[in-house]
C-alpha cells in the first residue's frame, strides 16, 4: 500500500474530454480526487463521474492473479500457454486464425505493443478495437475528405464560435466539462447553439434551437444545407481551388428532401439561415452520426459544408468529431484499427508497409486490412478464428447481437481476456484470465478529442499480481520468439512510438510527434500534436490536405434513410448513455452516489406509444427483436419521438441480465467504416405481465435470478428491483431465495397483496424485501439507509413524517433529490438556477445536473402559464 502521498497529476479514465485530475493517495488504498487547475482541457473542473472516481477504487472482487480454466495460475504458466496456443494455431491455420480485440481505453503504449505484435510479427491485421463501434465512421469520413484521420480543431473553437451545432451528441451528459465550457462561453458572448437529435436531451436545455430530426435523416439535412450555401453564394471562392469534387457533391446533394428530415419548415429554415449566415461555426458530432449504416456518408455530408465554405481550421470554426473514450484518439494514432497501419500510415500502401517493417525490423507485415469487429466475432463463431485475446473491453455486452457474440466467445477454441474484474460478461467466458493493473496503478499516455497528449500516472500500487496490459502483450510476444519487445517500461515504448512517427512524418503523415522522442516522460505536460518538424494547433486553414494531389475532397453523398421498420417490429429503438454511468458499469457501477441518478435499465417511451401499448409509468416492458429480448422499466416521456423509444446501453449480465440492450441490436454495419448502427434496432414492445414486483436491500450482493432484476449499490450494501410473471406458492420461501437467508420478520397486507420481510443480524437490519402486485412504491433511499441500523421500523417502508422522502437524486454531488427540488420550486422558494444553488446547493459543484435543474424550473413555468 502506498503511504499518504503528495498529489499526482493524472488524466480522467472516462470520456474523451480528457480532463486533468489531481489524485492524492490517502495511504489506505484510496485517494482524494480533484480537477487539475493547470490542465488545458478542464482548468480544474470535473464532472460528476470524474468527481466520484475516489469511490470507485474498490479492491473488492478484483482479479488478483491469472486464471487458467477458472483455477489460479502463475504468470509464467498463463503467458507460456497463450504463447504456445497462439504459435500452434498460427502454424496450423495461418496468422489470420488468431485475433486481438482491444479498446480505446488502452493507453497509447499498450495499444502500440498490441498493434506491433499483430501486424508486424504475427503478420495479420486481425486486430480491431471497440473504436469500431464508436469512431470508425468519423475516421473513414476524415480519410475520404482530408486523406488522413485528422481532427482539425481545438476545444477553444467552441468558445470562439458564434454558432455551435451539436448533432447526434448528448454533450451535457457525455462530454460534460466541454459542455460546461460551451455554456460559459454562451453566457459570456451569446453563442447561438443548435441541437440536432431526435430526442430532447439534457443538452437541449442550453440550446437556442432543437431540431428533433427524423432518425437517420442527418445527411438529408446537411445536403440541404450544402445546396443553400451554394445558392446563396456561400461557397468560398478562395477555398474552392483547394478542393476537388464540389460539383459532384452538389449534384448529389440536390436530391435531398426537406420532408425526409421530419422538421417543421420554419425550424429548418432558421437552421439553414443561421448556419449559412454565420462565419464562425463549429459543427460537433458523435454517436448519433457515427453509429449508423450510412455513418461515413453523414460525416462527409457535414465535412462538405465546412470545406465548401472554407470554414475549417480557423479559430472558432470547423467540423469537430468528439471522441468518446479517453484514448480513442491515441488508438487511431498507433493504427489500432484493422484497416490502419501505424502513425496514420496506410496498410495497403507498400511504401508505408516497408517503412514500418524496416523500423520494427520485423519478420513480416500484414498486407491487407484485417477483420472489423462484427466480422471478427462472426469468424470466431464460424471457427475461422481459433485463438482470441480481448483486452480492456466487454464485447459480450457492448457489441451488437450481444447474445451471439457471448456464445461465440464461449465456443472459441482458446479465448483470453485481460480485465480488472473476473466476472464481467466477457471474462466469465474466457479460458485464460489475466489480471490487469487499473487506472491509478499504471503509467502511460492518452490523447483526447482535441489531440492533446496527457500522461496517466500511477498513484496506487497494483493489487495482487495485476500487471499493465503492455507488459502482458510484450511478455507473450517474447515467448512467441519475437525480438523488439523488451522495453523496461512505458517511457521506452512511448519513445519508440514517437520515433516511428518521425518516419511517418517523413512520408507525409500529419501524425508526427518525433519531437517528443527524447522528452522527459515522467514530467511530460499536456501537449498538442503534431510535435515534429511541424507544430501547429489547427489543420487545413491553408488548404493543404494529405491527399495525393494535396487537395481536400468533397464527397458526393446520396442521402439515405434507414430501412423502414417491419410490421412485426414497429418501433425503432435508439440507444446510448446516461449521465452517471460509464459503458458496462464496471467502475461507475461501484458508486452508490452515481447509482442514484438513474438506477435501473429503462425504456423511455412517448406517452402516445405507452397509451397504445397499455404501459403505465414504471410498468415493465418486454422488448423483442429477431436478435433477442430485454425487459425494461417504462419511463413515459415526451422527450422521445413517437415510435422511437430510447434505452441506455449500460446494464449487463451482472447488473441486470434482462436489461442488456445489445441483445436487441442487429449487427447492421456501415459499408465503408464497418461501424454498427447501434441507434436504430427494430423492436416489438409489449407489457410484461408481472405477477409481482419487488424491491430488496441487502448488506451482501444480490443475484435474485427472477424474470426481471437489476441491482445497484447503496451506501452500506446493495439494492435490487425485481419482478416475476408467476406468483410463488410460498412467499417466505421466495424471500429466502432472494435474500439468501430466511427472514426473521414478515408482515403481510393481504388486502393489498403486499409482503414485507426483514433479515436481522444481531438485531440490526441486514436485508429486507418488499413484494407487491404493482410496481413497488416506497422511499427507497430511506429503506437502504436503514441497512445496519437497529430499526426494524424499516418494514414500514415509508420515511418518517418529519423526514420527507427526497426522491430520486438529481444533484449527485450534494445529494439533492427530485422531491426536495420540486417542493422548493412549487412553493416558489426558488425560481432560478442561482437560487436553487444558494438554497439547496444543487448544481453548485460539478454542474452536470444544471440542465436538469433548468428543465425542472421550465416545467414549473409551463405549468404556471
Ligand atoms: N456518461 C457517460 N459519458 C460518456 C460515456 C458513457 O458511457 N457515459 N461514453 C463515452 C463514449 S465511449 C462515447 S462514444 C461518447 C458518446 O457520446 P454521445 O454520442 O453524445 O452519446 P450517445 O448517448 O451514445 O448518443 C448521442 C445522441 O445521438 C442521438 N441520436 C440517435 N439517433 C440519431 C440520429 O439519427 N440523428 C441524430 N442527429 N442524433 C441521433 C441520441 O438520441 C443521443 O442523444 O460518450 C462518452 N462519454
Ligand atoms: N447499443 C449500444 N451499444 C454500444 C454503444 C451504444 O451507443 N449503443 N456504444 C459503443 C461505444 S461508442 C463504445 S466505446 C463501446 C464501449 O464498450 P466496452 O468497451 O465494451 O465497455 P467498457 O465497460 O468500457 O469495457 C471496458 C472493460 O475493461 C475493463 N478494464 C478497466 N480497466 C482496465 C485496464 O486497465 N486493463 C484492462 N485490460 N481492462 C480494464 C473493465 O472492467 C471493462 O470490463 O460500446 C459500444 N456499444
Ligand atoms: S468530462 Fe467528466 S468524464 Fe469526461 S474526462 Fe472530464 S471529468 Fe472525466
Ligand atoms: Mo465510444
Short mmCIF file of C-alpha atoms in Angstrom, two decimals, residues 71 88 153 199 219 243 265 294 296 298 361 374 394 414 444 497 536 566 605 648 667 706 796 849 853 855:
data_model
loop_
_atom_site.label_atom_id
_atom_site.label_comp_id
_atom_site.label_asym_id
_atom_site.label_seq_id
_atom_site.Cartn_x
_atom_site.Cartn_y
_atom_site.Cartn_z
CA UNK A 71 -8.06 -22.06 -11.44
CA UNK A 88 0.45 -23.51 -32.61
CA UNK A 153 -9.84 21.92 -34.42
CA UNK A 199 -34.58 13.13 -28.54
CA UNK A 219 -27.44 13.54 -44.45
CA UNK A 243 -10.81 21.20 -53.21
CA UNK A 265 -40.24 24.07 -42.20
CA UNK A 294 -24.61 5.28 -43.54
CA UNK A 296 -19.49 7.67 -43.08
CA UNK A 298 -23.26 11.51 -42.85
CA UNK A 361 12.91 -4.89 -38.08
CA UNK A 374 -18.56 -7.56 -36.36
CA UNK A 394 -16.52 -6.09 -22.72
CA UNK A 414 -8.99 -20.50 -26.94
CA UNK A 444 1.17 5.85 -19.89
CA UNK A 497 6.29 5.25 -30.96
CA UNK A 536 0.56 23.75 -35.12
CA UNK A 566 -41.04 -4.15 -40.42
CA UNK A 605 -41.34 5.84 -24.33
CA UNK A 648 -29.45 3.03 -22.13
CA UNK A 667 -25.21 -6.20 -36.49
CA UNK A 706 -36.02 -13.52 -11.20
CA UNK A 796 -42.93 0.33 7.27
CA UNK A 849 -27.17 18.47 -13.28
CA UNK A 853 -32.44 21.80 -12.87
CA UNK A 855 -35.73 21.73 -17.05
#
